[in-house]
mmCIF file of N, CA, C and O in Angstrom:
data_model
loop_
_atom_site.group_PDB
_atom_site.id
_atom_site.type_symbol
_atom_site.label_atom_id
_atom_site.label_comp_id
_atom_site.label_asym_id
_atom_site.label_seq_id
_atom_site.Cartn_x
_atom_site.Cartn_y
_atom_site.Cartn_z
ATOM 1 N N MET A 1 -3.874 7.699 13.094
ATOM 2 C CA MET A 1 -4.280 7.131 11.094
ATOM 3 C C MET A 1 -2.527 6.128 10.499
ATOM 4 O O MET A 1 -3.330 5.223 10.081
ATOM 5 N N ILE A 2 -1.473 6.532 11.509
ATOM 6 C CA ILE A 2 -0.367 5.516 11.260
ATOM 7 C C ILE A 2 -0.977 4.115 11.671
ATOM 8 O O ILE A 2 -0.218 2.995 11.380
ATOM 9 N N ASP A 3 -1.164 3.743 12.671
ATOM 10 C CA ASP A 3 -1.286 2.400 13.554
ATOM 11 C C ASP A 3 -2.516 2.187 12.868
ATOM 12 O O ASP A 3 -2.979 0.616 12.041
ATOM 13 N N GLU A 4 -3.476 3.067 11.988
ATOM 14 C CA GLU A 4 -5.297 1.709 11.104
ATOM 15 C C GLU A 4 -3.712 1.819 9.712
ATOM 16 O O GLU A 4 -4.185 0.087 9.254
ATOM 17 N N LEU A 5 -3.370 2.364 9.692
ATOM 18 C CA LEU A 5 -2.085 1.707 8.597
ATOM 19 C C LEU A 5 -1.757 0.465 8.875
ATOM 20 O O LEU A 5 -1.303 -0.158 7.603
ATOM 21 N N PHE A 6 -0.995 0.804 9.114
ATOM 22 C CA PHE A 6 0.319 -0.248 9.512
ATOM 23 C C PHE A 6 -0.932 -1.640 9.558
ATOM 24 O O PHE A 6 -0.778 -2.533 9.335
ATOM 25 N N GLU A 7 -1.779 -1.287 10.530
ATOM 26 C CA GLU A 7 -3.303 -2.904 10.762
ATOM 27 C C GLU A 7 -3.464 -2.924 9.103
ATOM 28 O O GLU A 7 -3.996 -4.635 8.937
ATOM 29 N N LEU A 8 -3.812 -2.243 8.544
ATOM 30 C CA LEU A 8 -5.005 -2.037 7.530
ATOM 31 C C LEU A 8 -3.846 -3.196 6.166
ATOM 32 O O LEU A 8 -3.905 -4.010 5.760
ATOM 33 N N ILE A 9 -2.328 -2.278 6.853
ATOM 34 C CA ILE A 9 -2.131 -3.201 5.466
ATOM 35 C C ILE A 9 -0.901 -4.378 6.041
ATOM 36 O O ILE A 9 -0.980 -5.419 5.666
ATOM 37 N N VAL A 10 -0.086 -4.472 7.442
ATOM 38 C CA VAL A 10 -0.149 -5.831 7.593
ATOM 39 C C VAL A 10 -0.658 -6.748 8.524
ATOM 40 O O VAL A 10 0.441 -7.232 9.284
ATOM 41 N N GLY A 11 -1.300 -6.170 9.399
ATOM 42 C CA GLY A 11 -2.235 -6.341 10.518
ATOM 43 C C GLY A 11 -2.288 -8.304 10.413
ATOM 44 O O GLY A 11 -2.031 -8.687 8.755
ATOM 45 N N GLU A 12 -3.111 -8.768 11.378
ATOM 46 C CA GLU A 12 -3.144 -10.419 11.001
ATOM 47 C C GLU A 12 -4.564 -10.217 9.745
ATOM 48 O O GLU A 12 -4.607 -11.372 8.937
ATOM 49 N N GLU A 13 -5.523 -9.714 10.372
ATOM 50 C CA GLU A 13 -6.234 -8.948 8.644
ATOM 51 C C GLU A 13 -5.902 -8.349 7.946
ATOM 52 O O GLU A 13 -7.346 -8.126 6.862
ATOM 53 N N GLY A 14 -4.774 -8.135 7.290
ATOM 54 C CA GLY A 14 -4.323 -7.404 6.519
ATOM 55 C C GLY A 14 -4.281 -7.610 4.855
ATOM 56 O O GLY A 14 -4.247 -8.929 4.340
ATOM 57 N N PHE A 15 -4.743 -6.509 4.045
ATOM 58 C CA PHE A 15 -4.464 -6.349 2.675
ATOM 59 C C PHE A 15 -3.141 -7.207 2.607
ATOM 60 O O PHE A 15 -3.050 -8.595 1.249
ATOM 61 N N VAL A 16 -2.228 -7.130 3.002
ATOM 62 C CA VAL A 16 -0.871 -8.510 2.728
ATOM 63 C C VAL A 16 -1.180 -9.799 2.768
ATOM 64 O O VAL A 16 -0.505 -10.721 2.073
ATOM 65 N N VAL A 17 -2.102 -9.768 4.240
ATOM 66 C CA VAL A 17 -2.038 -10.843 4.519
ATOM 67 C C VAL A 17 -2.682 -11.772 3.382
ATOM 68 O O VAL A 17 -2.831 -13.278 3.423
ATOM 69 N N GLU A 18 -3.599 -11.037 2.567
ATOM 70 C CA GLU A 18 -5.270 -11.518 2.397
ATOM 71 C C GLU A 18 -4.891 -11.735 0.769
ATOM 72 O O GLU A 18 -4.568 -12.606 0.374
ATOM 73 N N LEU A 19 -3.183 -10.550 0.485
ATOM 74 C CA LEU A 19 -2.845 -11.145 -1.128
ATOM 75 C C LEU A 19 -1.799 -12.431 -0.654
ATOM 76 O O LEU A 19 -2.245 -13.199 -1.864
ATOM 77 N N ARG A 20 -1.315 -12.958 -0.121
ATOM 78 C CA ARG A 20 0.143 -13.592 0.170
ATOM 79 C C ARG A 20 -0.844 -14.797 0.529
ATOM 80 O O ARG A 20 -0.220 -16.282 0.006
ATOM 81 N N CYS A 21 -1.756 -14.542 1.441
ATOM 82 C CA CYS A 21 -1.914 -16.484 2.102
ATOM 83 C C CYS A 21 -3.352 -16.456 1.632
ATOM 84 O O CYS A 21 -3.413 -17.966 1.035
ATOM 85 N N ASN A 22 -4.006 -15.896 0.766
ATOM 86 C CA ASN A 22 -5.138 -15.892 0.682
ATOM 87 C C ASN A 22 -5.689 -16.243 -1.304
ATOM 88 O O ASN A 22 -6.595 -15.955 -2.010
ATOM 89 N N ASN A 23 -4.647 -15.678 -1.633
ATOM 90 C CA ASN A 23 -4.677 -15.018 -3.304
ATOM 91 C C ASN A 23 -5.683 -13.836 -3.436
ATOM 92 O O ASN A 23 -6.428 -14.263 -4.111
ATOM 93 N N ILE A 24 -6.254 -12.968 -2.443
ATOM 94 C CA ILE A 24 -7.086 -11.575 -3.245
ATOM 95 C C ILE A 24 -6.968 -11.062 -2.699
ATOM 96 O O ILE A 24 -5.686 -10.422 -1.651
ATOM 97 N N PHE A 25 -7.049 -9.659 -3.702
ATOM 98 C CA PHE A 25 -6.554 -9.126 -3.530
ATOM 99 C C PHE A 25 -7.900 -7.923 -3.330
ATOM 100 O O PHE A 25 -9.065 -7.847 -3.933
ATOM 101 N N ASP A 26 -7.458 -7.619 -2.086
ATOM 102 C CA ASP A 26 -9.427 -6.855 -1.192
ATOM 103 C C ASP A 26 -9.350 -5.736 -1.822
ATOM 104 O O ASP A 26 -8.512 -4.664 -1.882
ATOM 105 N N GLU A 27 -9.846 -5.294 -2.923
ATOM 106 C CA GLU A 27 -10.226 -3.714 -3.288
ATOM 107 C C GLU A 27 -10.543 -2.578 -2.422
ATOM 108 O O GLU A 27 -10.325 -1.368 -2.222
ATOM 109 N N LYS A 28 -11.628 -3.368 -1.559
ATOM 110 C CA LYS A 28 -12.186 -1.671 -0.238
ATOM 111 C C LYS A 28 -10.184 -1.903 0.723
ATOM 112 O O LYS A 28 -10.389 -0.667 1.074
ATOM 113 N N LYS A 29 -10.340 -3.039 0.835
ATOM 114 C CA LYS A 29 -8.440 -2.186 1.488
ATOM 115 C C LYS A 29 -8.043 -1.517 1.342
ATOM 116 O O LYS A 29 -7.749 -0.554 1.783
ATOM 117 N N TYR A 30 -7.345 -2.071 -0.255
ATOM 118 C CA TYR A 30 -6.725 -1.034 -1.377
ATOM 119 C C TYR A 30 -6.796 0.345 -1.310
ATOM 120 O O TYR A 30 -6.531 1.406 -1.373
ATOM 121 N N SER A 31 -8.465 0.063 -1.314
ATOM 122 C CA SER A 31 -9.381 1.836 -1.410
ATOM 123 C C SER A 31 -8.694 2.571 0.003
ATOM 124 O O SER A 31 -8.260 3.774 -0.490
ATOM 125 N N ASP A 32 -8.732 1.722 0.992
ATOM 126 C CA ASP A 32 -8.811 2.462 2.079
ATOM 127 C C ASP A 32 -7.144 2.563 2.354
ATOM 128 O O ASP A 32 -6.801 4.040 2.604
ATOM 129 N N ILE A 33 -6.311 1.993 2.118
ATOM 130 C CA ILE A 33 -4.732 1.956 1.698
ATOM 131 C C ILE A 33 -4.277 3.771 0.973
ATOM 132 O O ILE A 33 -4.192 4.800 1.254
ATOM 133 N N LYS A 34 -4.822 3.498 0.188
ATOM 134 C CA LYS A 34 -4.432 4.714 -1.011
ATOM 135 C C LYS A 34 -4.831 6.353 0.005
ATOM 136 O O LYS A 34 -4.327 6.706 -0.178
ATOM 137 N N LYS A 35 -6.734 6.016 0.226
ATOM 138 C CA LYS A 35 -6.821 7.612 1.090
ATOM 139 C C LYS A 35 -6.207 7.308 1.578
ATOM 140 O O LYS A 35 -5.419 8.525 2.216
ATOM 141 N N MET A 36 -5.708 6.146 3.109
ATOM 142 C CA MET A 36 -4.665 7.241 3.964
ATOM 143 C C MET A 36 -3.753 7.894 3.281
ATOM 144 O O MET A 36 -2.764 8.823 4.383
ATOM 145 N N LEU A 37 -2.839 6.828 2.346
ATOM 146 C CA LEU A 37 -1.502 7.356 1.986
ATOM 147 C C LEU A 37 -1.764 8.253 1.514
ATOM 148 O O LEU A 37 -0.592 9.383 1.389
ATOM 149 N N CYS A 38 -2.710 9.271 0.785
ATOM 150 C CA CYS A 38 -2.624 10.434 0.574
ATOM 151 C C CYS A 38 -2.874 11.618 0.793
ATOM 152 O O CYS A 38 -1.948 12.430 1.050
ATOM 153 N N ILE A 39 -3.165 10.540 2.587
ATOM 154 C CA ILE A 39 -3.717 12.351 3.581
ATOM 155 C C ILE A 39 -2.532 12.363 4.361
ATOM 156 O O ILE A 39 -1.757 13.399 4.414
ATOM 157 N N LEU A 40 -1.508 10.879 4.274
ATOM 158 C CA LEU A 40 0.231 10.444 5.181
ATOM 159 C C LEU A 40 0.573 11.633 3.917
ATOM 160 O O LEU A 40 1.826 12.339 4.848
ATOM 161 N N VAL A 41 0.597 11.514 2.681
ATOM 162 C CA VAL A 41 1.576 11.712 2.273
ATOM 163 C C VAL A 41 1.656 13.388 2.159
ATOM 164 O O VAL A 41 3.170 14.234 2.215
ATOM 165 N N SER A 42 0.370 14.155 1.946
ATOM 166 C CA SER A 42 0.480 15.667 2.215
ATOM 167 C C SER A 42 0.737 15.912 3.688
ATOM 168 O O SER A 42 1.764 16.991 3.787
ATOM 169 N N ASP A 43 0.681 15.563 4.643
ATOM 170 C CA ASP A 43 0.925 15.698 5.670
ATOM 171 C C ASP A 43 2.961 15.587 5.872
ATOM 172 O O ASP A 43 3.154 16.520 6.653
ATOM 173 N N TRP A 44 3.087 14.322 5.480
ATOM 174 C CA TRP A 44 4.362 14.087 5.631
ATOM 175 C C TRP A 44 5.282 15.071 5.264
ATOM 176 O O TRP A 44 6.390 15.572 4.923
ATOM 177 N N LYS A 45 4.790 15.590 3.676
ATOM 178 C CA LYS A 45 5.278 16.675 3.433
ATOM 179 C C LYS A 45 5.430 18.252 3.648
ATOM 180 O O LYS A 45 6.461 18.842 4.165
ATOM 181 N N LYS A 46 4.439 18.446 4.124
ATOM 182 C CA LYS A 46 4.542 19.415 5.699
ATOM 183 C C LYS A 46 5.998 19.413 6.627
ATOM 184 O O LYS A 46 6.761 19.812 6.858
ATOM 185 N N GLN A 47 5.713 18.186 7.113
ATOM 186 C CA GLN A 47 6.057 18.011 8.335
ATOM 187 C C GLN A 47 7.940 17.990 7.734
ATOM 188 O O GLN A 47 8.475 17.666 8.411
ATOM 189 N N ASN A 48 8.153 17.038 6.318
ATOM 190 C CA ASN A 48 9.199 17.100 6.098
ATOM 191 C C ASN A 48 9.840 15.474 6.971
ATOM 192 O O ASN A 48 11.179 15.447 7.345
ATOM 193 N N THR A 49 8.627 14.955 7.166
ATOM 194 C CA THR A 49 9.248 13.414 8.036
ATOM 195 C C THR A 49 8.574 12.802 7.512
ATOM 196 O O THR A 49 7.086 12.688 7.277
ATOM 197 N N ILE A 50 8.662 11.475 7.735
ATOM 198 C CA ILE A 50 7.813 10.278 7.671
ATOM 199 C C ILE A 50 8.173 9.374 8.831
ATOM 200 O O ILE A 50 8.585 8.896 9.404
ATOM 201 N N SER A 51 6.943 9.077 9.184
ATOM 202 C CA SER A 51 7.042 7.790 10.404
ATOM 203 C C SER A 51 7.535 6.638 10.420
ATOM 204 O O SER A 51 6.940 6.166 9.107
ATOM 205 N N LYS A 52 8.491 6.020 10.809
ATOM 206 C CA LYS A 52 8.914 4.940 11.129
ATOM 207 C C LYS A 52 7.911 3.340 10.368
ATOM 208 O O LYS A 52 8.573 2.750 9.787
ATOM 209 N N LYS A 53 6.560 3.887 11.591
ATOM 210 C CA LYS A 53 5.908 2.641 11.461
ATOM 211 C C LYS A 53 5.099 2.183 10.239
ATOM 212 O O LYS A 53 5.079 1.410 9.090
ATOM 213 N N ALA A 54 5.512 3.843 9.683
ATOM 214 C CA ALA A 54 4.428 3.636 8.382
ATOM 215 C C ALA A 54 5.392 3.421 6.945
ATOM 216 O O ALA A 54 4.869 2.788 6.280
ATOM 217 N N MET A 55 6.538 3.961 7.706
ATOM 218 C CA MET A 55 7.475 3.625 6.181
ATOM 219 C C MET A 55 7.701 1.717 6.049
ATOM 220 O O MET A 55 7.726 1.656 4.703
ATOM 221 N N LEU A 56 7.923 0.631 7.063
ATOM 222 C CA LEU A 56 7.428 -0.522 6.817
ATOM 223 C C LEU A 56 6.529 -0.750 6.391
ATOM 224 O O LEU A 56 6.939 -1.676 5.681
ATOM 225 N N ALA A 57 5.450 -0.441 6.823
ATOM 226 C CA ALA A 57 4.245 -0.773 6.776
ATOM 227 C C ALA A 57 4.124 -0.556 4.755
ATOM 228 O O ALA A 57 4.095 -1.718 3.857
ATOM 229 N N ILE A 58 4.792 0.165 4.384
ATOM 230 C CA ILE A 58 4.405 0.443 2.836
ATOM 231 C C ILE A 58 5.858 -0.423 2.081
ATOM 232 O O ILE A 58 5.872 -0.289 1.217
ATOM 233 N N VAL A 59 6.545 -0.601 2.874
ATOM 234 C CA VAL A 59 7.947 -1.351 2.017
ATOM 235 C C VAL A 59 7.430 -2.536 2.059
ATOM 236 O O VAL A 59 7.397 -3.327 0.666
ATOM 237 N N GLU A 60 7.037 -2.924 2.802
ATOM 238 C CA GLU A 60 6.439 -4.446 2.968
ATOM 239 C C GLU A 60 5.342 -4.453 1.955
ATOM 240 O O GLU A 60 4.815 -5.395 1.037
ATOM 241 N N LEU A 61 4.123 -3.501 1.578
ATOM 242 C CA LEU A 61 3.188 -3.144 0.719
ATOM 243 C C LEU A 61 4.041 -3.528 -0.715
ATOM 244 O O LEU A 61 3.330 -4.367 -1.235
ATOM 245 N N LEU A 62 4.751 -2.529 -0.918
ATOM 246 C CA LEU A 62 5.394 -2.744 -2.216
ATOM 247 C C LEU A 62 5.996 -4.085 -2.410
ATOM 248 O O LEU A 62 5.891 -3.932 -3.674
ATOM 249 N N GLU A 63 6.391 -4.547 -1.987
ATOM 250 C CA GLU A 63 7.497 -5.608 -1.930
ATOM 251 C C GLU A 63 6.807 -6.883 -1.938
ATOM 252 O O GLU A 63 6.639 -7.267 -2.766
ATOM 253 N N CYS A 64 5.209 -6.983 -1.271
ATOM 254 C CA CYS A 64 4.005 -7.757 -1.644
ATOM 255 C C CYS A 64 3.456 -7.586 -3.039
ATOM 256 O O CYS A 64 3.865 -8.984 -4.220
ATOM 257 N N LEU A 65 3.360 -6.450 -3.301
ATOM 258 C CA LEU A 65 2.663 -6.013 -4.690
ATOM 259 C C LEU A 65 3.889 -6.331 -5.700
ATOM 260 O O LEU A 65 3.504 -7.163 -7.128
ATOM 261 N N ILE A 66 5.009 -5.976 -5.871
ATOM 262 C CA ILE A 66 6.070 -6.148 -6.817
ATOM 263 C C ILE A 66 6.321 -7.276 -7.141
ATOM 264 O O ILE A 66 6.228 -7.777 -8.335
ATOM 265 N N GLY A 67 6.338 -8.362 -5.663
ATOM 266 C CA GLY A 67 6.192 -9.510 -5.953
ATOM 267 C C GLY A 67 5.563 -10.377 -6.335
ATOM 268 O O GLY A 67 5.559 -11.476 -7.262
ATOM 269 N N GLY A 68 3.849 -10.544 -6.744
ATOM 270 C CA GLY A 68 2.861 -10.865 -7.362
ATOM 271 C C GLY A 68 2.854 -11.847 -6.581
ATOM 272 O O GLY A 68 2.490 -12.412 -5.630
ATOM 273 N N SER A 69 1.601 -12.591 -7.368
ATOM 274 C CA SER A 69 1.688 -14.206 -6.644
ATOM 275 C C SER A 69 1.147 -14.797 -8.370
ATOM 276 O O SER A 69 0.554 -14.478 -9.210
ATOM 277 N N ARG A 70 2.278 -16.051 -7.669
ATOM 278 C CA ARG A 70 1.774 -17.294 -9.198
ATOM 279 C C ARG A 70 0.694 -17.793 -9.313
ATOM 280 O O ARG A 70 -0.136 -18.523 -10.287
ATOM 281 N N PHE A 71 -0.395 -17.379 -8.805
ATOM 282 C CA PHE A 71 -1.619 -18.224 -8.272
ATOM 283 C C PHE A 71 -2.853 -17.581 -9.188
ATOM 284 O O PHE A 71 -3.682 -17.696 -8.616
ATOM 285 N N LEU A 72 -2.408 -15.915 -9.048
ATOM 286 C CA LEU A 72 -3.202 -15.128 -9.951
ATOM 287 C C LEU A 72 -3.714 -15.493 -10.885
ATOM 288 O O LEU A 72 -2.766 -15.473 -11.731
ATOM 289 N N ASN A 73 -4.938 -14.654 -11.315
ATOM 290 C CA ASN A 73 -5.294 -15.523 -13.128
ATOM 291 C C ASN A 73 -4.992 -13.835 -13.595
ATOM 292 O O ASN A 73 -4.341 -13.123 -12.943
ATOM 293 N N GLU A 74 -4.676 -14.053 -14.942
ATOM 294 C CA GLU A 74 -3.614 -12.600 -15.333
ATOM 295 C C GLU A 74 -4.122 -11.662 -15.398
ATOM 296 O O GLU A 74 -3.785 -10.219 -15.133
ATOM 297 N N LYS A 75 -5.497 -11.311 -15.376
ATOM 298 C CA LYS A 75 -6.338 -10.226 -14.780
ATOM 299 C C LYS A 75 -5.919 -9.630 -13.285
ATOM 300 O O LYS A 75 -5.710 -8.565 -13.324
ATOM 301 N N GLU A 76 -6.117 -10.422 -12.684
ATOM 302 C CA GLU A 76 -5.589 -10.061 -11.055
ATOM 303 C C GLU A 76 -4.385 -9.653 -11.233
ATOM 304 O O GLU A 76 -4.572 -8.773 -9.786
ATOM 305 N N SER A 77 -3.517 -10.372 -11.751
ATOM 306 C CA SER A 77 -1.723 -10.015 -11.533
ATOM 307 C C SER A 77 -1.610 -8.877 -12.341
ATOM 308 O O SER A 77 -0.702 -7.698 -11.559
ATOM 309 N N ILE A 78 -2.181 -8.132 -13.717
ATOM 310 C CA ILE A 78 -2.556 -6.469 -13.811
ATOM 311 C C ILE A 78 -2.691 -5.863 -12.908
ATOM 312 O O ILE A 78 -2.224 -4.510 -13.284
ATOM 313 N N ARG A 79 -3.476 -6.571 -12.273
ATOM 314 C CA ARG A 79 -4.633 -5.297 -11.047
ATOM 315 C C ARG A 79 -3.099 -5.252 -10.276
ATOM 316 O O ARG A 79 -3.397 -4.076 -9.586
ATOM 317 N N VAL A 80 -2.100 -6.366 -9.550
ATOM 318 C CA VAL A 80 -1.449 -6.347 -8.533
ATOM 319 C C VAL A 80 -0.390 -5.611 -9.020
ATOM 320 O O VAL A 80 -0.145 -3.988 -8.655
ATOM 321 N N GLU A 81 0.495 -5.220 -10.399
ATOM 322 C CA GLU A 81 0.867 -4.631 -11.085
ATOM 323 C C GLU A 81 1.002 -3.386 -10.838
ATOM 324 O O GLU A 81 1.445 -2.386 -10.771
ATOM 325 N N ASP A 82 -0.592 -2.706 -11.433
ATOM 326 C CA ASP A 82 -1.129 -1.324 -11.688
ATOM 327 C C ASP A 82 -1.480 -0.921 -10.337
ATOM 328 O O ASP A 82 -1.022 0.274 -9.855
ATOM 329 N N ALA A 83 -1.224 -1.567 -8.764
ATOM 330 C CA ALA A 83 -1.141 -0.819 -7.424
ATOM 331 C C ALA A 83 -0.228 -0.739 -7.304
ATOM 332 O O ALA A 83 -0.066 -0.019 -6.433
ATOM 333 N N SER A 84 0.887 -1.278 -7.280
ATOM 334 C CA SER A 84 2.007 -0.832 -7.092
ATOM 335 C C SER A 84 2.708 0.113 -7.665
ATOM 336 O O SER A 84 3.307 0.894 -7.133
ATOM 337 N N ILE A 85 2.145 0.597 -9.122
ATOM 338 C CA ILE A 85 2.417 1.538 -9.606
ATOM 339 C C ILE A 85 1.966 2.608 -9.037
ATOM 340 O O ILE A 85 2.332 3.850 -8.805
ATOM 341 N N GLU A 86 0.455 2.476 -8.376
ATOM 342 C CA GLU A 86 -0.228 3.643 -8.143
ATOM 343 C C GLU A 86 0.230 3.904 -6.873
ATOM 344 O O GLU A 86 0.535 5.526 -6.612
ATOM 345 N N ILE A 87 1.012 2.583 -6.031
ATOM 346 C CA ILE A 87 1.396 3.127 -4.208
ATOM 347 C C ILE A 87 2.463 3.725 -4.957
ATOM 348 O O ILE A 87 2.609 4.771 -3.879
ATOM 349 N N LYS A 88 3.417 3.526 -5.502
ATOM 350 C CA LYS A 88 4.680 4.354 -6.128
ATOM 351 C C LYS A 88 4.723 6.049 -6.286
ATOM 352 O O LYS A 88 5.286 6.173 -5.732
ATOM 353 N N ASP A 89 3.549 5.659 -7.257
ATOM 354 C CA ASP A 89 3.438 7.114 -7.338
ATOM 355 C C ASP A 89 2.788 8.333 -6.208
ATOM 356 O O ASP A 89 3.342 9.174 -6.782
ATOM 357 N N ILE A 90 2.035 7.763 -4.978
ATOM 358 C CA ILE A 90 1.626 8.441 -4.379
ATOM 359 C C ILE A 90 2.758 8.497 -3.060
ATOM 360 O O ILE A 90 2.532 9.598 -2.923
ATOM 361 N N ILE A 91 3.492 7.902 -3.178
ATOM 362 C CA ILE A 91 5.134 8.248 -2.487
ATOM 363 C C ILE A 91 5.569 9.244 -2.800
ATOM 364 O O ILE A 91 6.493 9.511 -2.309
ATOM 365 N N ASN A 92 6.240 8.605 -4.006
ATOM 366 C CA ASN A 92 6.827 10.055 -5.067
ATOM 367 C C ASN A 92 6.051 11.250 -4.777
ATOM 368 O O ASN A 92 6.754 12.050 -5.204
ATOM 369 N N GLU A 93 5.382 11.950 -4.269
ATOM 370 C CA GLU A 93 4.881 12.924 -3.863
ATOM 371 C C GLU A 93 5.242 13.360 -2.783
ATOM 372 O O GLU A 93 5.364 15.045 -3.365
ATOM 373 N N LEU A 94 5.727 12.726 -2.282
ATOM 374 C CA LEU A 94 6.834 13.519 -1.129
ATOM 375 C C LEU A 94 8.189 14.212 -2.115
ATOM 376 O O LEU A 94 8.742 15.383 -1.180
ATOM 377 N N TYR A 95 8.642 13.820 -2.982
ATOM 378 C CA TYR A 95 9.714 14.510 -3.570
ATOM 379 C C TYR A 95 9.206 16.000 -4.286
ATOM 380 O O TYR A 95 9.985 16.359 -4.778
ATOM 381 N N GLU A 96 8.453 15.705 -4.726
ATOM 382 C CA GLU A 96 7.605 17.386 -5.615
ATOM 383 C C GLU A 96 7.622 17.991 -3.927
ATOM 384 O O GLU A 96 7.288 18.096 -2.725
ATOM 385 N N THR A 97 7.684 19.390 -4.656
ATOM 386 C CA THR A 97 7.435 20.306 -4.372
ATOM 387 C C THR A 97 6.437 20.812 -3.322
ATOM 388 O O THR A 97 5.531 20.424 -4.250
ATOM 389 N N LEU A 98 6.698 21.968 -2.318
ATOM 390 C CA LEU A 98 4.950 22.083 -1.509
ATOM 391 C C LEU A 98 4.677 23.338 -2.683
ATOM 392 O O LEU A 98 5.268 24.483 -2.998
#
């Protein structure tokens, strides 16, 4: 699942490429990313560890979302900002006790 998450986020046709290069916020890819992250975060909490590959993809995702895009309209810019908060909230679950 980690390889799939990595490709979905930073692969050649991944979410980050679509947002940065094409100024498209792909809701389907974003939804899939959130679902995978929720499952993985639960596993990582139990194992008390996180994959380096997954962490690199997450950092890239957050960097892209937080940076936003000056080419997006106001509604899309707000969506990108909201997405960054949603992803940070999912990742912050790692700090919650089991």
